Coordinates of C-alpha atoms in Angstrom, one line a residue:
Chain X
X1 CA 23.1 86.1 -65.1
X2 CA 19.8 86.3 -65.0
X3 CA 19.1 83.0 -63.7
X4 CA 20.7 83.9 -61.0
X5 CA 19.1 86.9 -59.9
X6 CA 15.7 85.0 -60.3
X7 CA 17.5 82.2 -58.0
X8 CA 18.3 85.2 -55.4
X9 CA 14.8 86.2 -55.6
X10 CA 13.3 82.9 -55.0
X11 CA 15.1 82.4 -52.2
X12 CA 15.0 85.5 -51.0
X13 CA 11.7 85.1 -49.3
X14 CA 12.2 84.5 -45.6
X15 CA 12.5 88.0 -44.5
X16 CA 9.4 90.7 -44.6
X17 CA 10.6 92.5 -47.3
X18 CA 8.4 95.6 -45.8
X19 CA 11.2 96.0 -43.1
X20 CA 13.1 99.1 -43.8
X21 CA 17.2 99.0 -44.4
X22 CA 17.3 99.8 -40.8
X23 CA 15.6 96.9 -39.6
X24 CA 16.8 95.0 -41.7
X25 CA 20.4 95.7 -40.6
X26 CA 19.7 95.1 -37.0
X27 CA 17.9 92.0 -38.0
X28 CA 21.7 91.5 -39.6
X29 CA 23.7 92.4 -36.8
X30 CA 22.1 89.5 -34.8
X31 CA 22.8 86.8 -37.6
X32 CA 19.8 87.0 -39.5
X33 CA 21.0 86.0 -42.9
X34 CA 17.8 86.2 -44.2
X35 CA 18.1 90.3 -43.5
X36 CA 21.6 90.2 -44.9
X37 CA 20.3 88.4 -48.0
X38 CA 17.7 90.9 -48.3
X39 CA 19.7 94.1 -47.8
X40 CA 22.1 92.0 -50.7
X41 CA 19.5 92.0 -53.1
X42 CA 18.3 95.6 -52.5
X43 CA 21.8 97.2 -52.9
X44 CA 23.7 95.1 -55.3
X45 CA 22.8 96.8 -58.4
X46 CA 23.0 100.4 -57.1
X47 CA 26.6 99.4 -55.1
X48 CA 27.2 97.6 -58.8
X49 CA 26.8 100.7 -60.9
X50 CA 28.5 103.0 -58.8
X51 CA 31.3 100.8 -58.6
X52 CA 31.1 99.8 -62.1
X53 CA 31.3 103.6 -63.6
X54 CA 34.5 103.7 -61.7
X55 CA 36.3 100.5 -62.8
X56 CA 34.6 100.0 -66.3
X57 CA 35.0 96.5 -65.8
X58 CA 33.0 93.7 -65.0
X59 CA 34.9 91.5 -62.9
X60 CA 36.6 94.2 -60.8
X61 CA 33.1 95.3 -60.4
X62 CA 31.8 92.2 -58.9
X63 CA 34.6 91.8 -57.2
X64 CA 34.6 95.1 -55.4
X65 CA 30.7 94.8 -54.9
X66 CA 31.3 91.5 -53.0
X67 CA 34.4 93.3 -51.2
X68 CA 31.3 95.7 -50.2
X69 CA 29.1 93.7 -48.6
X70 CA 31.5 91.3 -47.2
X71 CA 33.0 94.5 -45.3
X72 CA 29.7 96.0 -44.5
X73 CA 28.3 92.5 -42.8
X74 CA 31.4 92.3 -41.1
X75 CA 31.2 95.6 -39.7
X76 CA 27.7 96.0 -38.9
X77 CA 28.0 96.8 -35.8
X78 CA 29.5 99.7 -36.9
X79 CA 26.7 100.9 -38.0
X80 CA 25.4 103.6 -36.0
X81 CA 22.4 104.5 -38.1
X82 CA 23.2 108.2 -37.4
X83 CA 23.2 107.5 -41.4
X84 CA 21.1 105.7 -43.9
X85 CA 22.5 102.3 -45.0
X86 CA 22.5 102.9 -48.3
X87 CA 24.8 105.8 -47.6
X88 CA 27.0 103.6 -45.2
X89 CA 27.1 101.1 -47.9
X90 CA 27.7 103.5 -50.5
X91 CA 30.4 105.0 -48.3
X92 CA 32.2 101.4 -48.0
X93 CA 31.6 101.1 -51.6
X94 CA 33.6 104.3 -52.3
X95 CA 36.7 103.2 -50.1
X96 CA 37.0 100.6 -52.0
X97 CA 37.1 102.0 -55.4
X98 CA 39.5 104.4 -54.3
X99 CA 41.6 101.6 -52.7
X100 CA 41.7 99.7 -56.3
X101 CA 42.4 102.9 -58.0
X102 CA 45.7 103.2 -56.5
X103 CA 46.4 99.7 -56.8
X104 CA 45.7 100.0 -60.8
X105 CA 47.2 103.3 -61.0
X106 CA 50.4 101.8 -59.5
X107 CA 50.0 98.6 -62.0
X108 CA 50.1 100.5 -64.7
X109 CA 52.6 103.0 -64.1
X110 CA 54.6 99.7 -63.7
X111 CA 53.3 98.3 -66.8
X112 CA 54.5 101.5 -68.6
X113 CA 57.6 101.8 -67.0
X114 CA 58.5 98.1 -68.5
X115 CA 56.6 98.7 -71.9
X116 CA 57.7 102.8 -72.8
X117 CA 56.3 101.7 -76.9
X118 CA 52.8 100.6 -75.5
X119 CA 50.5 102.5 -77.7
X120 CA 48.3 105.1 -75.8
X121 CA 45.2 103.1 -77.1
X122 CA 46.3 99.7 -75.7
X123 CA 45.4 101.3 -72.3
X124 CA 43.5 99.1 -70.2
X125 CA 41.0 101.6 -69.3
X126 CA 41.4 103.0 -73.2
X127 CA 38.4 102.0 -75.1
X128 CA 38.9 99.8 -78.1
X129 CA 38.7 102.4 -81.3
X130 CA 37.6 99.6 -83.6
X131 CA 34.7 98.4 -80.9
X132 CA 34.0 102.2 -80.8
X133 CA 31.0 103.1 -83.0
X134 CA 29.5 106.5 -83.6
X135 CA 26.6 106.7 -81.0
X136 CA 28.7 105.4 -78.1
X137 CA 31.5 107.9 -78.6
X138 CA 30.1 110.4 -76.6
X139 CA 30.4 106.8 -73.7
X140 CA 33.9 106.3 -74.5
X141 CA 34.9 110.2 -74.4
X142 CA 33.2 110.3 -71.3
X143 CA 34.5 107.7 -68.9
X144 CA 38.1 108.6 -71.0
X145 CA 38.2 112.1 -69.4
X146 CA 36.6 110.6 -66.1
X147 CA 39.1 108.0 -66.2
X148 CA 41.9 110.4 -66.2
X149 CA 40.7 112.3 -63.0
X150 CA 42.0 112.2 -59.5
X151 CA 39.6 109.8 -57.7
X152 CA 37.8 112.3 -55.5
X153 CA 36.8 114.0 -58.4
X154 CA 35.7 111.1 -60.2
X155 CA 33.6 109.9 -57.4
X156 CA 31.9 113.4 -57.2
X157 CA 31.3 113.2 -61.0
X158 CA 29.9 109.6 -60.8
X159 CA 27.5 110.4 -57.8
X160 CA 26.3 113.8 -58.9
X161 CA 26.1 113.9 -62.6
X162 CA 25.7 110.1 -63.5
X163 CA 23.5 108.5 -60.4
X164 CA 22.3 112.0 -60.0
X165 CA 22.5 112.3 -56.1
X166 CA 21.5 115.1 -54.2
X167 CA 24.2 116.8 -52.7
X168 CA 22.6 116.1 -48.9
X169 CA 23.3 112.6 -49.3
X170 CA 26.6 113.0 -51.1
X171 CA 27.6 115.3 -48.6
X172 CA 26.7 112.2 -45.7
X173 CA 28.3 109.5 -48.0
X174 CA 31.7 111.9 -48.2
X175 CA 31.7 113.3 -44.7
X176 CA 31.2 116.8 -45.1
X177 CA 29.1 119.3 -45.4
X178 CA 26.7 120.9 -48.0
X179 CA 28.5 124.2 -49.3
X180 CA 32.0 122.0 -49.2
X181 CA 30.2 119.5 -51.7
X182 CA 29.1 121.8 -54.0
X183 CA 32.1 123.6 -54.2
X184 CA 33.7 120.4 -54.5
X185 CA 31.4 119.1 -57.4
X186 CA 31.7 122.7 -59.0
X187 CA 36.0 121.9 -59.6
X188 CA 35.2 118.5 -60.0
X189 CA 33.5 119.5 -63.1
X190 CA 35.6 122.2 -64.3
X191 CA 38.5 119.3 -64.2
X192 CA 36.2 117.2 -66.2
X193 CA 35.3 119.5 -69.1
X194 CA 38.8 120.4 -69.3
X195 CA 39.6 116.8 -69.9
X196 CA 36.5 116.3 -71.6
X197 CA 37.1 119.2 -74.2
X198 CA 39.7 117.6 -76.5
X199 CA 38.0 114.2 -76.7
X200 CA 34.9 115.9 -77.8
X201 CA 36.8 117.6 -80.4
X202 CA 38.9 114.8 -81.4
X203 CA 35.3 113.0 -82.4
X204 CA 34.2 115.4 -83.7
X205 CA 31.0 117.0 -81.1
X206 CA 33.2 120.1 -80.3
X207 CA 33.6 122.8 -83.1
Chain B
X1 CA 37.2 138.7 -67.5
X2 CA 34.2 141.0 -68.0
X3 CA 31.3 140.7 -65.6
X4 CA 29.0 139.4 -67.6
X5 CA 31.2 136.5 -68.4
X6 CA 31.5 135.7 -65.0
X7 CA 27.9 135.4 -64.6
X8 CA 27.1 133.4 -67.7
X9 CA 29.6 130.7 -66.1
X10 CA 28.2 131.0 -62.9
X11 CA 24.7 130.3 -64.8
X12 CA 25.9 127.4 -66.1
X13 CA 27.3 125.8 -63.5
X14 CA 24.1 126.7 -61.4
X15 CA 22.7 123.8 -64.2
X16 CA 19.7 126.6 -64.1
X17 CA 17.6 125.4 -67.4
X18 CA 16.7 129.0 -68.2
X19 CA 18.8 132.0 -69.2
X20 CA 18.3 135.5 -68.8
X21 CA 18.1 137.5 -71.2
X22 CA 20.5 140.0 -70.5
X23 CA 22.7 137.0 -70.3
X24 CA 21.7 135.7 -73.8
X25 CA 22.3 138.8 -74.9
X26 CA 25.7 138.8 -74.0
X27 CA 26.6 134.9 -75.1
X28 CA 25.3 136.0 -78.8
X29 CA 28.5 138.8 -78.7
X30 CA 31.0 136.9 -76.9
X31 CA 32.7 134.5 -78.4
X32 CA 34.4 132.9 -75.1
X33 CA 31.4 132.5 -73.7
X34 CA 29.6 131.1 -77.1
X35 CA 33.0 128.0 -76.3
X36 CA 31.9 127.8 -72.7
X37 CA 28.4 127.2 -73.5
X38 CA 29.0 124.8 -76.3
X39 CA 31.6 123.0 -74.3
X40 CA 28.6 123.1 -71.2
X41 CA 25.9 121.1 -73.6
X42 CA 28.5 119.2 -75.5
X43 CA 28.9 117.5 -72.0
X44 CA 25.4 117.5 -70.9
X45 CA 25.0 115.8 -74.2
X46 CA 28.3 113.2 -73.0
X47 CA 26.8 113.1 -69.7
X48 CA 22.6 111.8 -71.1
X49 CA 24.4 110.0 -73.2
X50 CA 26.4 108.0 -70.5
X51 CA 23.8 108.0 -67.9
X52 CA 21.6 106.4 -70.4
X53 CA 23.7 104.2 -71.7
X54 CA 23.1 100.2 -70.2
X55 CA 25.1 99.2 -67.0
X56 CA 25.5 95.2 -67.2
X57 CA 23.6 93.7 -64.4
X58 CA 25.3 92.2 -61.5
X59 CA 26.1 88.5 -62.0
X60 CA 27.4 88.2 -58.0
X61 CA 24.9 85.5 -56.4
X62 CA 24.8 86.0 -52.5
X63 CA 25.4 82.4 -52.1
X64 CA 28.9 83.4 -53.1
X65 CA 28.6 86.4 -50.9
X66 CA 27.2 83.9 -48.2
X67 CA 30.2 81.2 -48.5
X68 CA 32.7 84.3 -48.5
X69 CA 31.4 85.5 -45.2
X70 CA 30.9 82.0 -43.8
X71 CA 34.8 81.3 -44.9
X72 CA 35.9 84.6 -43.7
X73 CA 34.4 84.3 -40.4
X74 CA 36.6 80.8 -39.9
X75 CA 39.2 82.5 -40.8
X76 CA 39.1 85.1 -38.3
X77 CA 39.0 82.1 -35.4
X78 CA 41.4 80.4 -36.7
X79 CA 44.2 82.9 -36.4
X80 CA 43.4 83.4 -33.4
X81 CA 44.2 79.5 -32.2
X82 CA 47.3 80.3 -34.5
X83 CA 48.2 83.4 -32.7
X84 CA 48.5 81.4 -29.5
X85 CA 50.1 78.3 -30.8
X86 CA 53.6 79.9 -31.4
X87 CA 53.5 81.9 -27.5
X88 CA 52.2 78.4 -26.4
X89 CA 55.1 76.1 -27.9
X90 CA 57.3 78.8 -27.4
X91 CA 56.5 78.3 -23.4
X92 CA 56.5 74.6 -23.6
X93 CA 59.8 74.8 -25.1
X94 CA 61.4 77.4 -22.1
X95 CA 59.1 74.7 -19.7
X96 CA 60.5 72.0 -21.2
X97 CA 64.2 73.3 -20.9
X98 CA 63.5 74.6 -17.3
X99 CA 62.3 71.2 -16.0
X100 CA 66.1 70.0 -17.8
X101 CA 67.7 72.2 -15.9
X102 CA 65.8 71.5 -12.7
X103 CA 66.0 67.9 -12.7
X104 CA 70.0 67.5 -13.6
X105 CA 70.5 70.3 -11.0
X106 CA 68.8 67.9 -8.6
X107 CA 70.4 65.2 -10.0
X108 CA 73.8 67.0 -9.2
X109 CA 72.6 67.7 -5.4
X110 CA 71.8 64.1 -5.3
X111 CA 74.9 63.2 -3.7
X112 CA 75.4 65.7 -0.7
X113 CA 72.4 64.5 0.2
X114 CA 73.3 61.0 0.3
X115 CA 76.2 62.2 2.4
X116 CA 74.0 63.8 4.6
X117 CA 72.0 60.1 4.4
X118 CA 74.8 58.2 5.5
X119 CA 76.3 60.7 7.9
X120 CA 73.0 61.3 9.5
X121 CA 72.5 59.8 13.4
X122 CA 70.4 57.0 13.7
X123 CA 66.9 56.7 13.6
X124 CA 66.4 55.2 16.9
X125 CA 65.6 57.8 20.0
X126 CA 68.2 59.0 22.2
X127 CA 68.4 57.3 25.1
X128 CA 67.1 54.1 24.0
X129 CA 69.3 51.2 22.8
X130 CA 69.5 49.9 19.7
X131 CA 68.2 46.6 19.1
X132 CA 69.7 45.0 16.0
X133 CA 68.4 42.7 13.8
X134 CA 68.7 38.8 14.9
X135 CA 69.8 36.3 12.2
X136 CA 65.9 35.9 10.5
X137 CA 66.0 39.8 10.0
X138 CA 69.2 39.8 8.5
X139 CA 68.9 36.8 6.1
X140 CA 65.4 38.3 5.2
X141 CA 67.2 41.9 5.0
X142 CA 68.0 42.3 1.1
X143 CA 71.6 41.9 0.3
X144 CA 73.9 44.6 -0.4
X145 CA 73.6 46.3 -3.4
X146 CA 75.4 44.6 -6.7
X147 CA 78.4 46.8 -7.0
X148 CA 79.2 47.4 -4.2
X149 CA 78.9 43.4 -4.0
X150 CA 80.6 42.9 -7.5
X151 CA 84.0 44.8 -6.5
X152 CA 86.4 42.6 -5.8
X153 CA 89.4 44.1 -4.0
X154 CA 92.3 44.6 -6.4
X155 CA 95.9 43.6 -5.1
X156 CA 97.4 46.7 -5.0
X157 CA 98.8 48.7 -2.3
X158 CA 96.9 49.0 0.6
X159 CA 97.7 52.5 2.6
X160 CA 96.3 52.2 5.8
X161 CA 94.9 55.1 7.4
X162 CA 94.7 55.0 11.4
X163 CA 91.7 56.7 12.7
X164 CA 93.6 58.2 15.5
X165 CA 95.4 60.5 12.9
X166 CA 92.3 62.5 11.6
X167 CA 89.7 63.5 14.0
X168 CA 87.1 61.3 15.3
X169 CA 85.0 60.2 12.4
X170 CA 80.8 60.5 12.1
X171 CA 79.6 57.1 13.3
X172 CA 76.5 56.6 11.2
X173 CA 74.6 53.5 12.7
X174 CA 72.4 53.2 9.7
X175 CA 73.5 52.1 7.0
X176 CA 73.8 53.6 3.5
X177 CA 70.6 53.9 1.4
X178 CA 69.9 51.4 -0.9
X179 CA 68.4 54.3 -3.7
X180 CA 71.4 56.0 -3.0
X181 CA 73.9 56.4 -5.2
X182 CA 77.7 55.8 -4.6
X183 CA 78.6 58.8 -3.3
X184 CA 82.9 57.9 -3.5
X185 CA 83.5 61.5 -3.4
X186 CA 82.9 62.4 -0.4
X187 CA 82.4 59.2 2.1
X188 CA 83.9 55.8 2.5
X189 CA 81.8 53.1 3.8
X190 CA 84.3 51.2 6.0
X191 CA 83.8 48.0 8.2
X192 CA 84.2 49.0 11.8
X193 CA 85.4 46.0 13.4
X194 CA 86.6 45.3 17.1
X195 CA 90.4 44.4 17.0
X196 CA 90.2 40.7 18.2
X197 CA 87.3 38.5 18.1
X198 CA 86.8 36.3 21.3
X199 CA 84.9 33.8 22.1
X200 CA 82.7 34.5 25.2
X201 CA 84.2 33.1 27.6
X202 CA 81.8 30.7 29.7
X203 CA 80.9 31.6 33.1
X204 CA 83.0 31.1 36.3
X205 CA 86.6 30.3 34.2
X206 CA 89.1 32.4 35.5
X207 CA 91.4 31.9 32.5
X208 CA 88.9 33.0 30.3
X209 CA 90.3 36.2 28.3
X210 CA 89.1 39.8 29.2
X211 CA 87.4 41.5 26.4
X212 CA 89.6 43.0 24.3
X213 CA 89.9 47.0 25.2
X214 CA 89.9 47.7 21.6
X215 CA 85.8 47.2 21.7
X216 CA 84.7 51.2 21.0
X217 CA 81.6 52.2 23.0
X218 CA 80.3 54.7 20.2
X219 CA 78.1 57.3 21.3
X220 CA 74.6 57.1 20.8
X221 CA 75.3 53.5 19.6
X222 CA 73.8 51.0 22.9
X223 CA 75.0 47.6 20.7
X224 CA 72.8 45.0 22.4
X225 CA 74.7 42.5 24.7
X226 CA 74.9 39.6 22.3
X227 CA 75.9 41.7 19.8
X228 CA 79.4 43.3 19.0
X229 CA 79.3 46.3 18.1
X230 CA 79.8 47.1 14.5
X231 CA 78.8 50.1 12.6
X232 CA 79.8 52.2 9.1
X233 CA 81.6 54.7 9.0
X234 CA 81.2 57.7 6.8
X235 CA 84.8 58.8 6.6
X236 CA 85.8 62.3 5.2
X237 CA 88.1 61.2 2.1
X238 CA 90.4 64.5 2.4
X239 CA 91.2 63.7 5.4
X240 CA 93.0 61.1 4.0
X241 CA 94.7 62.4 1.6
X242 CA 92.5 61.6 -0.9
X243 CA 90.6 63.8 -3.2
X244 CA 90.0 61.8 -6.8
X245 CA 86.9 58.8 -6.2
X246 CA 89.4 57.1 -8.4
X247 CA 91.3 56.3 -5.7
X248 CA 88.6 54.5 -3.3
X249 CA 87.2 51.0 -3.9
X250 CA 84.0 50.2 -2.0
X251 CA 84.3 47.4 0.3
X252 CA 81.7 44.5 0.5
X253 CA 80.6 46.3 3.5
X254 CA 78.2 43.8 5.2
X255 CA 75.9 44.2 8.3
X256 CA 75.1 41.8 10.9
X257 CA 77.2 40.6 13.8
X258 CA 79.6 38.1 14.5
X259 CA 77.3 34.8 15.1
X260 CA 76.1 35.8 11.2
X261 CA 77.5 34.1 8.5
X262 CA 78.5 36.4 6.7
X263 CA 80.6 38.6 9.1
X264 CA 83.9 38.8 8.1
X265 CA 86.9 39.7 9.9
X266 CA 89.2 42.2 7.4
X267 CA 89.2 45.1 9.5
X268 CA 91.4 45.5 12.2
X269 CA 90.9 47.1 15.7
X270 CA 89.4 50.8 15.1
X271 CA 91.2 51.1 11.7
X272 CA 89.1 52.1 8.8
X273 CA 89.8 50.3 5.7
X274 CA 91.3 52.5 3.2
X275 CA 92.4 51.4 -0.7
X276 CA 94.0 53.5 -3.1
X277 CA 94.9 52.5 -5.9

């Protein structure tokens, strides 16, 4: 892994890396590659973490983050720059975790249709309780509770509370405006403690 | 739900850091409030605790990103040679069919127009006369095509059809095309012959022989001097009775005049020769 981020940034030194996103991108809309590689390497992680609080799993992670940027060169010249390109991006990269939350949420209504004795634990997105140790309960509680809200509120939670966004740039990544956000982000959280309150309970952090 | 409930919530969810204390005053007596505010750092606790915790680092190398795109973008041309190729073989199928069609349809209309070939008036000008071929011309000529050659004359009965019974027939003076092909529905090629064949007589003899009357002065047809006259006819088979190509046998219809060798005598007088069979 890390080898190969230091191979990204050793190669990744044929574009001025003073250029902002938005020069960048229009270097990328004509065929630089150089730009794309450079806009790859500024906004993997972030897309990664994003994408990776929603999935809690590596591979769909990646896979999803390469979905991302594959989309995003594709459609570059979609880009209007009436927004930044990290919101753009993080817009793209939002789509798509909502896209494979339906998928998995339809796989495993299937999967428990076939298997009615699966135990609630065995749940894919269940953590493991033997893996589970004290200090990351509060983790496991957490992304349990998030796991088992609608998507929209889930992607609120992740970009307010977790990647701590302001609500200006959530507002441009979700396409609305301020006051709907907050509203928005205010039952989004009220859902979450509700979920939140038994786990917290069941662990023991909740009197 | 008293007021100051209401506001102790909407304090909360503000994620103001610090309380009044009329409001502290009223979480230390209420006990729902006391479960909202636990419940309200119990997940701020949750929520450090996540936020802190270590997100793996993203193992994705953009030379995978880079052969994905690279891949992709063949992709997207090559559907687009796809997306053609089945509306393109799909025409050169209906193209294919159409020129079928086309050529047997042409095929089929094939023989009218040799009738037309054979029944057409000669090529020479009106008014001028004909000048047939000497002996050279016709031994050079090519001979007559091999089946019409090949057919042998079968001995069965002969009906013989006078020509004075159906209306006067279409004197073609050229004869039949050599590309063409038999066309037995619709035309006989006949020998035309004059009824007796007389030596000329030599000048001055008074017993010498008149030529006989039978000798048809065709229209448009100016035989030169030396030469009978002798022509194919293109005769309408139904006005002979005869409908089926079954029926007719080609002659060895050959060209030329009398002095040629191979002039033969079968016909007789205007009477077109006929077989059924």
């Amino acid at each position: 892994m890390d080898q190969a981020l230091a191979m990204d940034n050793l190669y990744a030194g044929a574009v001025d890396r003073t250029l902002t996103d938005e020069q960048l991108a229009t270097k990328a809309r004509a065929g630089d590659s150089a730009a794309m590689e450079e806009l790859y390497l500024r906004y993997r992680q972030p897309i990664f973490r994003v994408v990776y609080r929603s999935t809690r799993n590596i591979d769909e992670a990646e896979d999803i983050v390469q979905d991302v940027f594959l989309k995003a060169f594709e459609r570059l010249h979609t880009f209007r720059e009436q927004s930044r390109f990290s919101t753009w991006l993080m817009r793209i990269a939002l789509n798509l975790c909502t896209d494979r939350a339906r998928m998995r949420q339809r796989r495993q209504e299937l999967l428990e249709r076939e298997a009615d004795h699966k135990l609630a634990w065995s749940h894919p997105d269940a953590p493991d309780p033997i893996e589970s140790t004290q200090q990351s309960a509060f983790n496991e509680a957490f992304y349990t509770a998030l796991n088992q809200l609608p998507e929209h509120h889930r992607q609120l939670i992740i970009l307010r509370d977790l990647e701590e966004l302001d609500y200006e740039e959530i507002a441009q990544i979700l396409g609305a405006s301020v006051g709907a956000m907050k509203l928005r982000v205010m039952r989004a959280r009220r859902a979450f403690k509700a979920k939140l309150e038994p786990l917290l309970r069941a662990i023991g952090e909740l009197e | 739900m008293r007021r100051p409930c209401q506001e102790v919530e909407r304090f909360i969810e503000s994620g103001a850091e610090r309380m009044p204390d009329a409001l502290q005053a009223h979480l230390a007596q209420c006990a729902r409030c006391q479960r909202t505010w636990r419940l309200e750092t119990a997940y701020q606790r949750a929520l450090r605790a996540t936020r802190e915790a270590p997100v793996p680092a993203c193992d994705l190398p953009w030379s995978r990103v880079q052969a994905q795109l690279a891949a992709r973008a063949v992709a997207r041309r090559a559907p687009i040679w796809q997306r053609y190729a089945f509306a393109g073989s799909l025409a050169v199928a209906m193209l294919a069919v159409s020129l079928a069609w086309l050529a047997r349809a042409l095929s089929d209309d094939a023989q009218p127009e040799a009738n037309a070939v054979a029944s057409a008036p000669s090529q020479a000008p009106r008014g001028e006369p004909l000048v047939l071929p000497n002996s050279e011309q016709l031994e050079a000529r090519p001979p007559a095509p091999k089946r019409i050659a090949s057919v042998q004359p079968k001995p069965r009965p002969t009906r013989i059809a006078r020509a004075s019974q159906p209306p006067a027939p279409v004197i073609a003076t050229a004869p039949p095309p050599r590309n063409a092909p038999p066309t037995a529905e619709m035309t006989l090629y006949a020998r035309y012959l004059p009824a007796i064949r007389t030596e000329p007589s030599t000048a001055g003899s008074p017993s010498a022989p008149p030529i006989p009357s039978e000798t048809v002065e065709v229209p448009g047809f100016r035989a030169a001097p030396e030469a009978e006259p002798f022509t194919v006819a293109s005769l309408p088979l139904s006005q002979f009775e005869l409908y089926n190509s079954s029926q007719v046998e080609y002659l060895p219809v050959r060209y030329g005049t009398p002095s040629t060798k191979s002039y033969q005598n079968e016909g007789n007088g205007n009477d077109a020769i006929i077989c059924s069979f």
